[in-house]
mmCIF file of C-alpha atoms in Angstrom:
data_model
loop_
_atom_site.group_PDB
_atom_site.id
_atom_site.type_symbol
_atom_site.label_atom_id
_atom_site.label_comp_id
_atom_site.label_asym_id
_atom_site.label_seq_id
_atom_site.Cartn_x
_atom_site.Cartn_y
_atom_site.Cartn_z
ATOM 1 C CA MET A 1 -0.168 -0.017 -0.178
ATOM 2 C CA ARG A 2 3.171 2.452 0.600
ATOM 3 C CA ARG A 3 4.294 1.745 -2.860
ATOM 4 C CA PRO A 4 2.815 4.410 -4.806
ATOM 5 C CA VAL A 5 3.614 7.145 -2.001
ATOM 6 C CA LEU A 6 7.567 5.959 -2.041
ATOM 7 C CA LEU A 7 7.218 5.848 -6.171
ATOM 8 C CA THR A 8 6.114 9.460 -5.928
ATOM 9 C CA ALA A 9 8.364 10.641 -3.774
ATOM 10 C CA LEU A 10 11.182 9.120 -5.874
ATOM 11 C CA LEU A 11 9.594 10.722 -8.922
ATOM 12 C CA LEU A 12 9.569 14.187 -7.178
ATOM 13 C CA LEU A 13 13.294 13.686 -5.976
ATOM 14 C CA LEU A 14 14.630 13.035 -9.288
ATOM 15 C CA ALA A 15 12.485 16.160 -10.823
ATOM 16 C CA GLY A 16 14.158 18.323 -8.096
ATOM 17 C CA CYS A 17 17.365 16.961 -8.978
ATOM 18 C CA SER A 18 16.950 17.603 -12.581
ATOM 19 C CA SER A 19 15.767 20.955 -12.664
ATOM 20 C CA ALA A 20 19.151 22.696 -11.960
ATOM 21 C CA SER A 21 19.562 25.809 -14.576
ATOM 22 C CA PRO A 22 22.348 25.689 -17.256
ATOM 23 C CA ASP A 23 24.302 28.290 -14.564
ATOM 24 C CA ASP A 24 24.074 25.993 -11.612
ATOM 25 C CA GLY A 25 26.105 23.374 -12.446
ATOM 26 C CA ARG A 26 28.105 21.084 -9.634
ATOM 27 C CA ASP A 27 31.517 19.616 -9.985
ATOM 28 C CA GLY A 28 32.045 16.153 -8.908
ATOM 29 C CA ALA A 29 32.766 17.471 -4.996
ATOM 30 C CA GLY A 30 29.757 19.234 -4.990
ATOM 31 C CA HIS A 31 30.792 23.231 -5.469
ATOM 32 C CA TRP A 32 28.923 25.264 -7.882
ATOM 33 C CA GLN A 33 30.606 25.665 -11.169
ATOM 34 C CA PRO A 34 29.224 27.991 -13.490
ATOM 35 C CA ARG A 35 29.726 27.031 -17.274
ATOM 36 C CA PRO A 36 31.282 29.005 -19.825
ATOM 37 C CA GLY A 37 28.817 32.063 -21.360
ATOM 38 C CA THR A 38 27.304 32.507 -17.807
ATOM 39 C CA ALA A 39 26.395 36.523 -17.737
ATOM 40 C CA TRP A 40 27.587 38.384 -14.405
ATOM 41 C CA GLN A 41 28.076 41.558 -13.030
ATOM 42 C CA TRP A 42 31.556 42.635 -11.165
ATOM 43 C CA GLN A 43 30.689 45.369 -8.756
ATOM 44 C CA LEU A 44 33.546 46.661 -6.280
ATOM 45 C CA SER A 45 32.830 50.180 -5.854
ATOM 46 C CA GLY A 46 29.461 52.506 -4.803
ATOM 47 C CA LYS A 47 26.178 51.577 -3.839
ATOM 48 C CA LEU A 48 25.419 47.915 -4.995
ATOM 49 C CA ASP A 49 23.080 48.214 -7.705
ATOM 50 C CA THR A 50 21.008 44.590 -7.629
ATOM 51 C CA SER A 51 18.686 45.490 -10.382
ATOM 52 C CA VAL A 52 21.024 44.176 -13.096
ATOM 53 C CA ASP A 53 19.581 41.212 -14.452
ATOM 54 C CA VAL A 54 22.147 38.252 -14.270
ATOM 55 C CA PRO A 55 22.449 35.248 -12.843
ATOM 56 C CA VAL A 56 25.962 35.768 -11.116
ATOM 57 C CA TYR A 57 27.216 38.675 -8.538
ATOM 58 C CA ASP A 58 30.674 39.060 -7.938
ATOM 59 C CA ILE A 59 30.968 41.757 -4.746
ATOM 60 C CA ASP A 60 33.365 42.878 -2.059
ATOM 61 C CA GLY A 61 33.028 40.158 0.718
ATOM 62 C CA PHE A 62 34.138 42.790 3.768
ATOM 63 C CA ASP A 63 31.626 45.372 2.110
ATOM 64 C CA HIS A 64 28.584 43.444 1.909
ATOM 65 C CA THR A 65 26.325 41.850 4.688
ATOM 66 C CA GLY A 66 25.017 37.935 4.784
ATOM 67 C CA ALA A 67 21.846 40.434 4.497
ATOM 68 C CA THR A 68 22.997 41.351 1.088
ATOM 69 C CA VAL A 69 23.828 38.234 -0.182
ATOM 70 C CA ALA A 70 20.148 36.315 1.069
ATOM 71 C CA GLY A 71 18.863 38.955 -0.902
ATOM 72 C CA LEU A 72 20.681 37.865 -4.114
ATOM 73 C CA HIS A 73 20.124 34.497 -3.550
ATOM 74 C CA GLU A 74 16.264 35.253 -3.437
ATOM 75 C CA ASP A 75 16.809 36.689 -6.764
ATOM 76 C CA GLY A 76 17.916 33.789 -7.937
ATOM 77 C CA ARG A 77 21.655 35.033 -8.320
ATOM 78 C CA LYS A 78 24.837 32.948 -7.353
ATOM 79 C CA VAL A 79 27.330 35.470 -5.106
ATOM 80 C CA ILE A 80 31.134 35.447 -5.621
ATOM 81 C CA CYS A 81 33.302 37.017 -2.791
ATOM 82 C CA TYR A 82 36.370 39.372 -3.944
ATOM 83 C CA LEU A 83 39.266 38.902 -1.610
ATOM 84 C CA SER A 84 42.697 40.300 -1.959
ATOM 85 C CA THR A 85 44.504 37.255 -0.804
ATOM 86 C CA GLY A 86 48.242 37.924 -2.757
ATOM 87 C CA ALA A 87 48.214 41.773 -1.564
ATOM 88 C CA TRP A 88 48.061 43.398 1.772
ATOM 89 C CA GLU A 89 45.524 46.525 1.821
ATOM 90 C CA ASP A 90 45.595 48.756 4.846
ATOM 91 C CA PHE A 91 42.200 49.915 4.542
ATOM 92 C CA ARG A 92 40.694 46.178 5.669
ATOM 93 C CA PRO A 93 39.525 45.769 9.681
ATOM 94 C CA ASP A 94 42.139 42.947 9.701
ATOM 95 C CA ALA A 95 45.426 44.733 8.153
ATOM 96 C CA ASP A 96 47.227 45.131 11.555
ATOM 97 C CA ARG A 97 47.279 41.425 12.082
ATOM 98 C CA PHE A 98 49.942 40.902 8.746
ATOM 99 C CA PRO A 99 53.713 41.479 10.074
ATOM 100 C CA LYS A 100 56.008 44.092 8.250
ATOM 101 C CA SER A 101 57.692 40.543 7.199
ATOM 102 C CA VAL A 102 55.289 40.000 4.887
ATOM 103 C CA LEU A 103 54.722 43.149 3.273
ATOM 104 C CA GLY A 104 56.449 43.730 -0.008
ATOM 105 C CA GLU A 105 56.178 46.439 -2.422
ATOM 106 C CA GLY A 106 53.150 48.297 -3.595
ATOM 107 C CA ASN A 107 51.187 46.409 -6.083
ATOM 108 C CA GLY A 108 49.938 49.682 -7.927
ATOM 109 C CA TRP A 109 47.342 50.379 -6.502
ATOM 110 C CA GLU A 110 46.914 52.900 -3.483
ATOM 111 C CA GLY A 111 47.372 51.192 -0.124
ATOM 112 C CA GLU A 112 47.967 47.938 -1.587
ATOM 113 C CA ARG A 113 51.421 45.617 -1.315
ATOM 114 C CA TRP A 114 52.383 42.417 -2.024
ATOM 115 C CA LEU A 115 52.658 39.565 0.322
ATOM 116 C CA ASP A 116 55.219 37.008 0.618
ATOM 117 C CA ILE A 117 53.217 34.173 -0.156
ATOM 118 C CA ARG A 118 55.962 31.566 0.844
ATOM 119 C CA ALA A 119 54.869 32.961 4.319
ATOM 120 C CA THR A 120 52.039 30.189 4.330
ATOM 121 C CA ASP A 121 52.511 29.601 8.140
ATOM 122 C CA VAL A 122 51.591 33.416 8.816
ATOM 123 C CA LEU A 123 49.288 33.573 5.834
ATOM 124 C CA GLU A 124 47.132 30.692 5.914
ATOM 125 C CA PRO A 125 45.419 31.217 9.229
ATOM 126 C CA LEU A 126 44.523 34.924 8.033
ATOM 127 C CA MET A 127 43.316 33.770 4.846
ATOM 128 C CA ALA A 128 41.213 30.980 6.186
ATOM 129 C CA GLU A 129 39.291 33.548 8.182
ATOM 130 C CA ARG A 130 38.712 35.585 5.644
ATOM 131 C CA ILE A 131 37.198 32.640 3.406
ATOM 132 C CA ASP A 132 35.416 32.008 6.669
ATOM 133 C CA MET A 133 33.798 35.257 6.597
ATOM 134 C CA CYS A 134 32.687 34.830 2.996
ATOM 135 C CA ARG A 135 31.137 31.515 4.260
ATOM 136 C CA ASP A 136 29.456 32.903 7.069
ATOM 137 C CA LYS A 137 27.937 35.696 4.978
ATOM 138 C CA GLY A 138 26.733 32.724 2.832
ATOM 139 C CA PHE A 139 28.713 33.289 -0.548
ATOM 140 C CA ASP A 140 28.971 30.375 -3.172
ATOM 141 C CA ALA A 141 32.214 31.098 -4.316
ATOM 142 C CA VAL A 142 35.474 33.329 -3.742
ATOM 143 C CA GLU A 143 37.826 35.544 -6.098
ATOM 144 C CA PRO A 144 41.120 35.657 -4.865
ATOM 145 C CA ASP A 145 42.872 38.485 -6.453
ATOM 146 C CA ASN A 146 46.493 38.908 -6.796
ATOM 147 C CA MET A 147 47.150 35.601 -7.587
ATOM 148 C CA ASP A 148 50.146 36.300 -9.904
ATOM 149 C CA GLY A 149 52.544 37.728 -7.675
ATOM 150 C CA TYR A 150 55.723 35.649 -8.908
ATOM 151 C CA LYS A 151 55.276 37.578 -12.335
ATOM 152 C CA ASN A 152 55.770 41.343 -10.720
ATOM 153 C CA GLU A 153 58.115 42.939 -8.735
ATOM 154 C CA THR A 154 56.877 41.983 -5.267
ATOM 155 C CA GLY A 155 60.176 42.670 -3.107
ATOM 156 C CA PHE A 156 60.344 38.746 -2.802
ATOM 157 C CA PRO A 157 61.850 36.301 -4.945
ATOM 158 C CA LEU A 158 58.653 34.180 -5.692
ATOM 159 C CA THR A 159 59.176 31.744 -8.317
ATOM 160 C CA ALA A 160 56.332 29.925 -10.024
ATOM 161 C CA ASP A 161 56.436 27.061 -7.677
ATOM 162 C CA ASP A 162 55.505 29.368 -4.966
ATOM 163 C CA GLN A 163 52.534 30.566 -6.971
ATOM 164 C CA LEU A 164 51.596 27.377 -7.793
ATOM 165 C CA ARG A 165 51.476 26.064 -3.958
ATOM 166 C CA TYR A 166 49.690 29.264 -2.825
ATOM 167 C CA ASN A 167 47.009 29.411 -5.265
ATOM 168 C CA ARG A 168 46.465 25.636 -4.875
ATOM 169 C CA LEU A 169 46.148 26.505 -0.905
ATOM 170 C CA ILE A 170 43.890 29.082 -1.532
ATOM 171 C CA ALA A 171 41.714 26.706 -3.365
ATOM 172 C CA ARG A 172 41.730 24.246 -1.210
ATOM 173 C CA LEU A 173 40.618 26.458 1.552
ATOM 174 C CA ALA A 174 37.401 27.607 -0.311
ATOM 175 C CA HIS A 175 36.569 24.079 -1.366
ATOM 176 C CA ASP A 176 37.146 22.848 2.017
ATOM 177 C CA ARG A 177 34.692 25.728 3.197
ATOM 178 C CA GLY A 178 31.818 24.511 0.645
ATOM 179 C CA MET A 179 32.564 26.829 -1.745
ATOM 180 C CA ALA A 180 33.788 27.572 -5.417
ATOM 181 C CA VAL A 181 37.031 29.395 -5.874
ATOM 182 C CA GLY A 182 38.218 31.393 -9.511
ATOM 183 C CA LEU A 183 41.498 31.631 -10.686
ATOM 184 C CA LYS A 184 42.172 35.189 -11.002
ATOM 185 C CA ASN A 185 44.797 36.266 -14.493
ATOM 186 C CA ASP A 186 47.695 33.809 -13.776
ATOM 187 C CA LEU A 187 47.146 32.870 -17.327
ATOM 188 C CA ASP A 188 50.816 31.153 -17.721
ATOM 189 C CA GLN A 189 49.587 28.471 -14.877
ATOM 190 C CA ILE A 190 45.773 27.959 -15.842
ATOM 191 C CA PRO A 191 47.355 24.222 -17.509
ATOM 192 C CA GLU A 192 48.436 23.476 -14.053
ATOM 193 C CA LEU A 193 45.861 24.744 -11.900
ATOM 194 C CA VAL A 194 42.663 24.368 -14.463
ATOM 195 C CA ASP A 195 41.953 21.243 -12.202
ATOM 196 C CA ASP A 196 42.295 23.247 -8.768
ATOM 197 C CA PHE A 197 39.740 25.840 -9.427
ATOM 198 C CA ASP A 198 36.124 26.589 -10.797
ATOM 199 C CA PHE A 199 36.138 29.012 -12.881
ATOM 200 C CA ALA A 200 38.553 31.852 -14.314
ATOM 201 C CA VAL A 201 38.220 36.031 -13.920
ATOM 202 C CA ASN A 202 40.268 37.495 -16.364
ATOM 203 C CA GLU A 203 41.175 40.859 -17.292
ATOM 204 C CA GLN A 204 42.009 42.707 -20.213
ATOM 205 C CA CYS A 205 43.075 39.129 -21.997
ATOM 206 C CA ALA A 206 41.760 40.765 -25.425
ATOM 207 C CA GLN A 207 43.944 44.221 -24.888
ATOM 208 C CA TYR A 208 46.889 41.756 -24.783
ATOM 209 C CA GLY A 209 46.182 39.420 -27.237
ATOM 210 C CA GLU A 210 45.691 36.388 -24.415
ATOM 211 C CA CYS A 211 42.504 35.426 -24.473
ATOM 212 C CA ALA A 212 42.945 31.680 -26.119
ATOM 213 C CA ASP A 213 44.727 31.298 -23.196
ATOM 214 C CA ASN A 214 41.664 30.659 -21.323
ATOM 215 C CA ARG A 215 41.006 27.706 -22.777
ATOM 216 C CA PRO A 216 41.168 24.964 -20.751
ATOM 217 C CA PHE A 217 38.691 26.307 -18.383
ATOM 218 C CA VAL A 218 36.138 26.515 -20.958
ATOM 219 C CA ASP A 219 37.193 22.982 -22.510
ATOM 220 C CA ALA A 220 36.958 22.235 -18.946
ATOM 221 C CA ASP A 221 33.221 23.159 -18.880
ATOM 222 C CA LYS A 222 34.086 26.176 -16.536
ATOM 223 C CA ALA A 223 33.287 29.809 -16.876
ATOM 224 C CA VAL A 224 35.739 32.599 -18.031
ATOM 225 C CA PHE A 225 34.423 35.476 -15.999
ATOM 226 C CA HIS A 226 36.355 38.593 -18.498
ATOM 227 C CA VAL A 227 36.462 42.540 -18.212
ATOM 228 C CA GLU A 228 37.948 44.808 -20.941
ATOM 229 C CA TYR A 229 38.479 48.531 -19.785
ATOM 230 C CA GLU A 230 39.609 50.324 -22.416
ATOM 231 C CA LEU A 231 39.023 48.423 -25.268
ATOM 232 C CA PRO A 232 35.139 48.965 -26.634
ATOM 233 C CA THR A 233 33.308 46.011 -26.807
ATOM 234 C CA GLU A 234 33.203 45.888 -31.043
ATOM 235 C CA ARG A 235 37.177 45.121 -30.140
ATOM 236 C CA PHE A 236 36.880 42.312 -28.146
ATOM 237 C CA CYS A 237 33.136 40.427 -28.083
ATOM 238 C CA ALA A 238 33.390 38.733 -31.513
ATOM 239 C CA GLU A 239 36.626 36.822 -30.037
ATOM 240 C CA SER A 240 34.815 36.176 -26.686
ATOM 241 C CA ARG A 241 31.840 34.964 -28.069
ATOM 242 C CA GLU A 242 33.758 32.404 -30.170
ATOM 243 C CA LEU A 243 35.874 31.319 -27.450
ATOM 244 C CA GLY A 244 33.030 31.277 -25.000
ATOM 245 C CA LEU A 245 33.947 33.649 -22.681
ATOM 246 C CA SER A 246 31.553 35.354 -20.161
ATOM 247 C CA SER A 247 32.721 39.560 -21.551
ATOM 248 C CA MET A 248 31.875 42.684 -20.464
ATOM 249 C CA GLN A 249 33.503 46.377 -20.925
ATOM 250 C CA LYS A 250 33.853 47.576 -17.214
ATOM 251 C CA LYS A 251 35.429 51.278 -15.793
ATOM 252 C CA TYR A 252 38.694 50.614 -13.685
ATOM 253 C CA GLU A 253 36.791 51.325 -10.367
ATOM 254 C CA LEU A 254 34.334 48.694 -11.067
ATOM 255 C CA GLY A 255 31.427 50.253 -10.550
ATOM 256 C CA VAL A 256 27.534 49.739 -11.314
ATOM 257 C CA TRP A 257 27.945 50.447 -15.094
ATOM 258 C CA ARG A 258 29.055 47.763 -17.654
ATOM 259 C CA GLU A 259 28.397 46.933 -21.346
ATOM 260 C CA ALA A 260 28.181 43.054 -21.711
ATOM 261 C CA CYS A 261 28.948 41.357 -25.038
#
């Protein structure tokens, strides 16, 4: 007599499992994995405009509350937590917890300095707390910034191997907390890191003729969230569509304004 009830429950369960939208993919470990071509909004300054009709928002993890994240979820959006993991910022509430020994040269932005990513004994607990904050606010994923210090004048003799170890550490910290994580820029190491990350975030690959370097992510059915600052959309959108990138033009301050492909 209970068989029809069980059968109905099973059918409902299967229906629920098959109703995920194309932008709500999951990898084998259960992390969200956005697919190529997923539209997005990236806003790191100004009052957050939640009216942009896209399925993914990338916003500052420190500047926004769990209520903001919950509101975006109610609107059907996934939300990425922006953090700087490779550079120190003097305006963050935990800035005084970073010892001077790990602070290097400026990275070109006021109040920011490269970190000595070799010092994982110092940095791992600090970054774990930041990623805990993202998790506790309900974010779906982390966008760790400044992940290619070894290619820059940091003040430290960083190597490619140092960068690989650190980037994988950040990916593990996010995954251990049930969140997806994106590889920011670091194009040269994409072939070695594509399996460790769930999506990519790229700046200005069209301006520098590097967009094809993102192919390993697209080939792995993982989104590449891409922006250009200095090129108009007519200069890069055709290539972006061909490659399967999620591309838009933004201004350097990363406010509300966007022009998507």
